[in-house]
XYZ file of C-alpha atoms in Angstrom:
365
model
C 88.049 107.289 165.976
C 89.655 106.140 169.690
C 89.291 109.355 171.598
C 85.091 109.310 171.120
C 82.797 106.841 171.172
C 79.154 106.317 172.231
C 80.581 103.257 174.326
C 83.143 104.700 176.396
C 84.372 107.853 177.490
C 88.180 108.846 177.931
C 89.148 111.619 181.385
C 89.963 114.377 179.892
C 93.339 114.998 181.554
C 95.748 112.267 180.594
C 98.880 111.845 182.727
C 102.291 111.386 181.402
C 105.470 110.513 182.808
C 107.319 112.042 179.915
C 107.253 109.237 177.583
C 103.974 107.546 177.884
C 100.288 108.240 178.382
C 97.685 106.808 180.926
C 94.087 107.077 179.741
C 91.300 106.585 182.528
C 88.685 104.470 180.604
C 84.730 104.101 181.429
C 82.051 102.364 179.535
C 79.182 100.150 180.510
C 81.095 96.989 181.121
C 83.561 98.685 183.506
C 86.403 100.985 183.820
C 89.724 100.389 182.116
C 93.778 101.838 182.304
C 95.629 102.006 179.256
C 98.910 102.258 179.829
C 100.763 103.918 176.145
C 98.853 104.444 173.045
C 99.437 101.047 171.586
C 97.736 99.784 174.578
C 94.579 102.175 174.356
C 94.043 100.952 171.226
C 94.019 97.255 172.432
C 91.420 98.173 175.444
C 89.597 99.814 172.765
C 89.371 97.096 170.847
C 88.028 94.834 173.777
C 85.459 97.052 174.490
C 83.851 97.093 171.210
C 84.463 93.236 170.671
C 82.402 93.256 174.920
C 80.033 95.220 173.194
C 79.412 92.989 170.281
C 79.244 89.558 172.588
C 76.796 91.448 174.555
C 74.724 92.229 171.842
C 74.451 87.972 170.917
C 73.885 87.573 174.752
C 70.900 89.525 174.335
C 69.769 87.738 171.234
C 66.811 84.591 171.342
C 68.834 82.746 169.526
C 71.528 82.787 172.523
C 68.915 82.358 175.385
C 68.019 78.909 173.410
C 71.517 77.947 173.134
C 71.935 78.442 177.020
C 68.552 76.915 177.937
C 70.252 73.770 175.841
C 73.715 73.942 177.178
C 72.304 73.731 180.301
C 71.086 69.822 179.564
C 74.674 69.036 178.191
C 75.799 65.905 179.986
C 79.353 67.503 180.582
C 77.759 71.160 181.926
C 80.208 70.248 185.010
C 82.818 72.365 182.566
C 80.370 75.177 182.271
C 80.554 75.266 186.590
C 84.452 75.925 185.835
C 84.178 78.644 183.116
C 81.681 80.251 184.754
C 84.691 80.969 187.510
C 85.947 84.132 188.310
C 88.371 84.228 185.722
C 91.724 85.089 187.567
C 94.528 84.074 185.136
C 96.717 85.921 182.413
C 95.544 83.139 179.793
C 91.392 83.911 180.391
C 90.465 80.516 182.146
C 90.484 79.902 185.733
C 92.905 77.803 187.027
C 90.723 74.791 187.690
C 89.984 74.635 183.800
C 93.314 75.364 183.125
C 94.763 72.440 184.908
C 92.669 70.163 182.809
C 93.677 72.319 179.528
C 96.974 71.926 180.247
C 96.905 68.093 180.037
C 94.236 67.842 177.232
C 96.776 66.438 174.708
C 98.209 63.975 177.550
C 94.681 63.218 178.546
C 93.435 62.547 174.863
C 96.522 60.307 173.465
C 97.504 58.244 176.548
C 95.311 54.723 178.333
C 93.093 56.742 180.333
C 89.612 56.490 181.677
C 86.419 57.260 179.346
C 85.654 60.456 181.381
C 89.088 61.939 180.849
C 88.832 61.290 177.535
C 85.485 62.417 176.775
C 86.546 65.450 179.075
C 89.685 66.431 177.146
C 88.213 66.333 174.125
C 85.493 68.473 174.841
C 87.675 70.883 176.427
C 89.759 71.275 173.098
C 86.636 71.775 171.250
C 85.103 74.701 173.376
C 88.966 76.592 173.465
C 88.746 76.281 169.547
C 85.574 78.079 169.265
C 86.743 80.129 171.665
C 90.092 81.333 169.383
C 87.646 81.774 166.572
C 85.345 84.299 168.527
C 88.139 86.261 169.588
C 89.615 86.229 165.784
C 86.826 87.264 164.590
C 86.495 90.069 167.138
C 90.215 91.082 166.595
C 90.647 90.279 170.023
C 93.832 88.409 171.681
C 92.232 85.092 173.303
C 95.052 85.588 176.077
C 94.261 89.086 177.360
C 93.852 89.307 180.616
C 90.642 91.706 180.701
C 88.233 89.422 182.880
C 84.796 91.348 181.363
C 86.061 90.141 177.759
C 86.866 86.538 179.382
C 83.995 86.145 181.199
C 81.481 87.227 177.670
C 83.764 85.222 175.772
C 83.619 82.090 177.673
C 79.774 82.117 177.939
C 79.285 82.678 174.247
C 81.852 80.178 173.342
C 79.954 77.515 175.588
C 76.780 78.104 174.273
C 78.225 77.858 171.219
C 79.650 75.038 171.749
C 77.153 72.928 174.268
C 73.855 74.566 172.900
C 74.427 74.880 169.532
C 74.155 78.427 169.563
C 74.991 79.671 165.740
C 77.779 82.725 166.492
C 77.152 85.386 163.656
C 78.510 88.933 163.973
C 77.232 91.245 161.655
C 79.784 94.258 162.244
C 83.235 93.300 163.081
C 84.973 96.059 165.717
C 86.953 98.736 164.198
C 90.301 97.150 163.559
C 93.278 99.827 164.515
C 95.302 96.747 166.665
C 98.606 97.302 165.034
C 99.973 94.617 162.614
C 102.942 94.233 160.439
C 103.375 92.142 157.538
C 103.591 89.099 159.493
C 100.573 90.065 161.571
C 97.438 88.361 159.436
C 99.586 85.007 159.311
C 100.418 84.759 163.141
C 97.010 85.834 164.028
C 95.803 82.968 161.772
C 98.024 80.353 163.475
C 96.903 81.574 167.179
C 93.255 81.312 165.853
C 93.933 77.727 164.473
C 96.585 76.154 167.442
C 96.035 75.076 170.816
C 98.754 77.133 173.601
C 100.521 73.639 173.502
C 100.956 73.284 169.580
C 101.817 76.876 169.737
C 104.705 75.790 171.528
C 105.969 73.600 169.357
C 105.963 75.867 166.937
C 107.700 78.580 168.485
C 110.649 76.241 169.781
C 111.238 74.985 166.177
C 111.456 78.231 165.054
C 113.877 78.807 167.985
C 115.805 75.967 167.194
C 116.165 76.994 163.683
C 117.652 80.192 164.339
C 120.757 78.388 166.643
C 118.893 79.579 169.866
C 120.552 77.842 172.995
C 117.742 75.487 174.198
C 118.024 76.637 177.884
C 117.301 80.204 176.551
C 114.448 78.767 174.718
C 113.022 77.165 177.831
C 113.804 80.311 179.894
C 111.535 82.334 177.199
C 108.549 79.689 177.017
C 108.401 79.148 180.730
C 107.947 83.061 181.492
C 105.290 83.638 183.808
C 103.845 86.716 182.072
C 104.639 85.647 178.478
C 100.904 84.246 177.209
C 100.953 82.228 174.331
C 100.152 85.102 172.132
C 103.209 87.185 172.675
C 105.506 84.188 172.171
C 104.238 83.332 169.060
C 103.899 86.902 167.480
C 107.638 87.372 168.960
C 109.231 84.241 167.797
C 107.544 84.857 164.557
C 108.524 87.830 163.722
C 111.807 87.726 165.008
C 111.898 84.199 162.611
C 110.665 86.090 159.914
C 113.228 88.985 160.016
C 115.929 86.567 160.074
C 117.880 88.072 162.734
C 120.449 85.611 164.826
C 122.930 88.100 165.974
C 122.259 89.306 169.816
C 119.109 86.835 169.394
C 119.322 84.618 172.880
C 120.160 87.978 174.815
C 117.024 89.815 173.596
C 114.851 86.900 174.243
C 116.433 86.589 178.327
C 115.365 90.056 178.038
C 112.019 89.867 176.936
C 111.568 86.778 179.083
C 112.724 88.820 182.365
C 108.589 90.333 181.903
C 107.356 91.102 185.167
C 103.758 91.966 184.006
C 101.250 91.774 180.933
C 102.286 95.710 180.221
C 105.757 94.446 180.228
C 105.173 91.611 177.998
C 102.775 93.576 175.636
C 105.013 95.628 175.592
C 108.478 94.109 174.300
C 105.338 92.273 171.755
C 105.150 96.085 170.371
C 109.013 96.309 170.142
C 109.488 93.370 168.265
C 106.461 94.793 165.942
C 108.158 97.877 165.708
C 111.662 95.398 164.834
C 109.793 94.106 162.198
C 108.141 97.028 161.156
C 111.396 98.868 160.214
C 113.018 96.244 158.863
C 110.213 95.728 156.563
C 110.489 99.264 155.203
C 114.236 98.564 154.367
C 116.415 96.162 152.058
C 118.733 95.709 155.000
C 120.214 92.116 155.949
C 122.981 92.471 158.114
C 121.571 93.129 161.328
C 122.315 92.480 165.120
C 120.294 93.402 168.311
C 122.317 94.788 170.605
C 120.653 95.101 174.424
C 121.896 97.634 176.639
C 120.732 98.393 180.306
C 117.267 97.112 179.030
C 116.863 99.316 176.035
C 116.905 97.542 172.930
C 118.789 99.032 169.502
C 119.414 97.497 166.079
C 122.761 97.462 164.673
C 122.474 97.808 160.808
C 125.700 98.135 158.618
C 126.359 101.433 159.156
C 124.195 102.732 161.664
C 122.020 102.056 165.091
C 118.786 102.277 164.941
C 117.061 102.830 168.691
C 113.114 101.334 168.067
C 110.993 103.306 171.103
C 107.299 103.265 172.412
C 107.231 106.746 172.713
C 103.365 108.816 173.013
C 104.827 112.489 173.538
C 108.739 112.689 174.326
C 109.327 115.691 176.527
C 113.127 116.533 176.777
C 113.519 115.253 180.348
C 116.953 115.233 182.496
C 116.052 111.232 182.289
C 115.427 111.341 178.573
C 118.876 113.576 177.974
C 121.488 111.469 180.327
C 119.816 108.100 178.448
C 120.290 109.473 175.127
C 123.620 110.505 176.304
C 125.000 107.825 177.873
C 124.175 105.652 174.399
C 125.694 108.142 171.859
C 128.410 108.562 173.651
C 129.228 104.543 173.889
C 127.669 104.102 169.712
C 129.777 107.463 168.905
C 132.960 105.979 170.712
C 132.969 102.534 169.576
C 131.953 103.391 166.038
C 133.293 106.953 164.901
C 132.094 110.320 165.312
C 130.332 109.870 161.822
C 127.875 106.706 162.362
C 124.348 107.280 161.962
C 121.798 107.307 165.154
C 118.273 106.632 164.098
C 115.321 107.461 166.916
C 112.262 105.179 165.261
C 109.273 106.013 167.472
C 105.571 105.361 167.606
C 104.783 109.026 168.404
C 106.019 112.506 168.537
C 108.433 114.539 170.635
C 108.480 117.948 171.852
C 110.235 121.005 169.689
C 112.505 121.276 172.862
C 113.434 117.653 172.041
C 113.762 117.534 168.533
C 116.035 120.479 168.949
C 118.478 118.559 170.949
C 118.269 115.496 168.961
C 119.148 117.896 165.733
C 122.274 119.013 167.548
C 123.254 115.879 168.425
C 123.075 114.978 164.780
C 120.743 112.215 166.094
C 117.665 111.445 162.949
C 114.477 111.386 164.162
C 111.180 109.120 162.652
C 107.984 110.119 163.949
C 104.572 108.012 163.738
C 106.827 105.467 162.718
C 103.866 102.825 162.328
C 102.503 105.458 159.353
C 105.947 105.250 158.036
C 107.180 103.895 155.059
């Protein structure tokens, strides 16, 4: 159901650098890179959701709602949106200025154009989290085609009244763990700022040092989105021990595949954890690999596609039994929990190394 599709077609030959797949990506609307199989599905997803917004675009009902927008007495906000959209959060940075002082702007003495302008900005992002809800698209993503469709439905729908109804939701096969539904909810329903909020009470909750919290909020490539799905799963699970230095971790992003993907980890976290009656845990970070201490065993949670047995992949696996074997007995229990397969070569190896092995671990209960 990902590999073909009337919309899009996927190159043939997909690299790999051992670990993870790139898939070259062309449709209609543009051509896409997905970096890992978690993230084809995403840009999958987008495309479809493009597809549907495209369809309403080319609906009379949406050429009305345009034709109306266009006599809204505040289409000065329309100007902005309809900016190239350059920014990991969707809206260019003109609008986002303004969107980042809307609750300032709409509380405090200020003058009746700020006010009527903050307001109406609030109102256009909240149809705007709808649409992409109902798509089972992330608001946040940083795919301009899908911000740019999104941000002229959303202000016709808004300004011109236009009545959104999609008759055939996108394929849904975004991953999601038990906690998924509810955080998507909350992202649908809260502004980036009340998101916030939320996420740094949940912090504090769990004894996080406050400059740690900061550090993770502030993160450049961090969108609202990942935060909240990270601080609520990781709020969920209940896990304090090694907390603050997985979160510096996580926060140390330096792009939207980085952040997306220690999003997936934390999914993955959660995913095991779900599928087990265990309660004393600890993350334990090592040379930017994350593992999970439980009781009596480690369990090392990895976005793998197709693991070949690499002289990288060997000296890593190495270097960490021989530091988990050393510190904890010859007889402790290593636990691989990956999102795809491996190579016979590999799971050879692992065998002799007495190392378990989950495969597809997103299929497994």
């Amino acid at each position: 159901e990902v590999l073909n599709s009337d919309l899009y077609s996927i190159k043939d030959e997909i690299e790999t650098d051992g670990f993870t797949n790139t898939y070259y990506i062309s449709s209609d609307f543009g051509e896409f890179v997905a970096h890992g199989n978690e993230n084809l599905y995403k840009v999958v997803q987008e495309i479809k959701a493009i597809n549907e917004l495209a369809k309403l675009k080319n609906s009379d009902q949406f050429v009305e709602g345009a034709k109306a927008s266009a006599k809204s007495p505040y289409n000065f906000i329309e100007s902005l949106i309809n900016e190239p959209v350059d920014t990991i959060i969707g809206i260019p940075e003109g609008l986002w200025q303004y969107g980042s002082r809307a609750a300032e702007m709409t509380t405090q003495e200020k003058s009746e154009f700020e006010d009527n302008f903050g307001k109406e900005l609030i109102l256009f992002t909240s149809i705007k989290r709808k649409l992409a809800y109902d798509l089972n698209v992330d608001v946040y993503s940083s795919n301009k085609i899908l911000q740019e469709y999104l941000n002229s439905v959303s202000w016709a729908a808004y300004s011109g009244g236009f009545v959104v109804s999609i008759a055939l939701r996108p394929l849904t096969i975004v991953r999601l763990t038990k906690t998924g539904n509810t955080l998507n909810g909350l992202i649908r329903d809260k502004s980036p700022e009340d998101l916030r909020r939320i996420n740094r009470a949940k912090l504090k909750e769990m004894d996080v040092n406050e400059e740690v919290i900061e550090h993770f909020l502030n993160s450049q490539w961090l969108s609202p989105r990942h935060e909240t799905i990270i601080a609520g799963e990781l709020s969920y699970q209940g896990i304090k021990d090694g907390l603050e230095e997985y979160l510096m971790l996580v926060s140390s992003s330096q792009s939207e595949e980085d952040a997306y993907f220690y999003q997936n980890i934390t999914q993955l976290i959660g995913h095991y954890l779900d599928n087990t009656t265990e309660s004393d845990v600890k993350i334990v970070v090592r040379d930017n690999f994350t593992l999970l201490k439980v009781r009596k065993h480690y369990v090392f949670p990895l976005l793998i596609d197709y693991g070949n047995w690499t002289e990288y992949g060997e000296k890593t696996i190495s270097e960490f039994e021989n530091v988990i074997r050393g510190q904890n007995g010859d007889d402790i229990q290593i636990l691989l929990w990956i999102t795809g397969v491996v190579s016979d070569r590999a799971k050879a190896e692992l065998k002799q190394r007495k190392i378990l092995l989950v495969e597809n671990a997103y299929s497994t209960g």
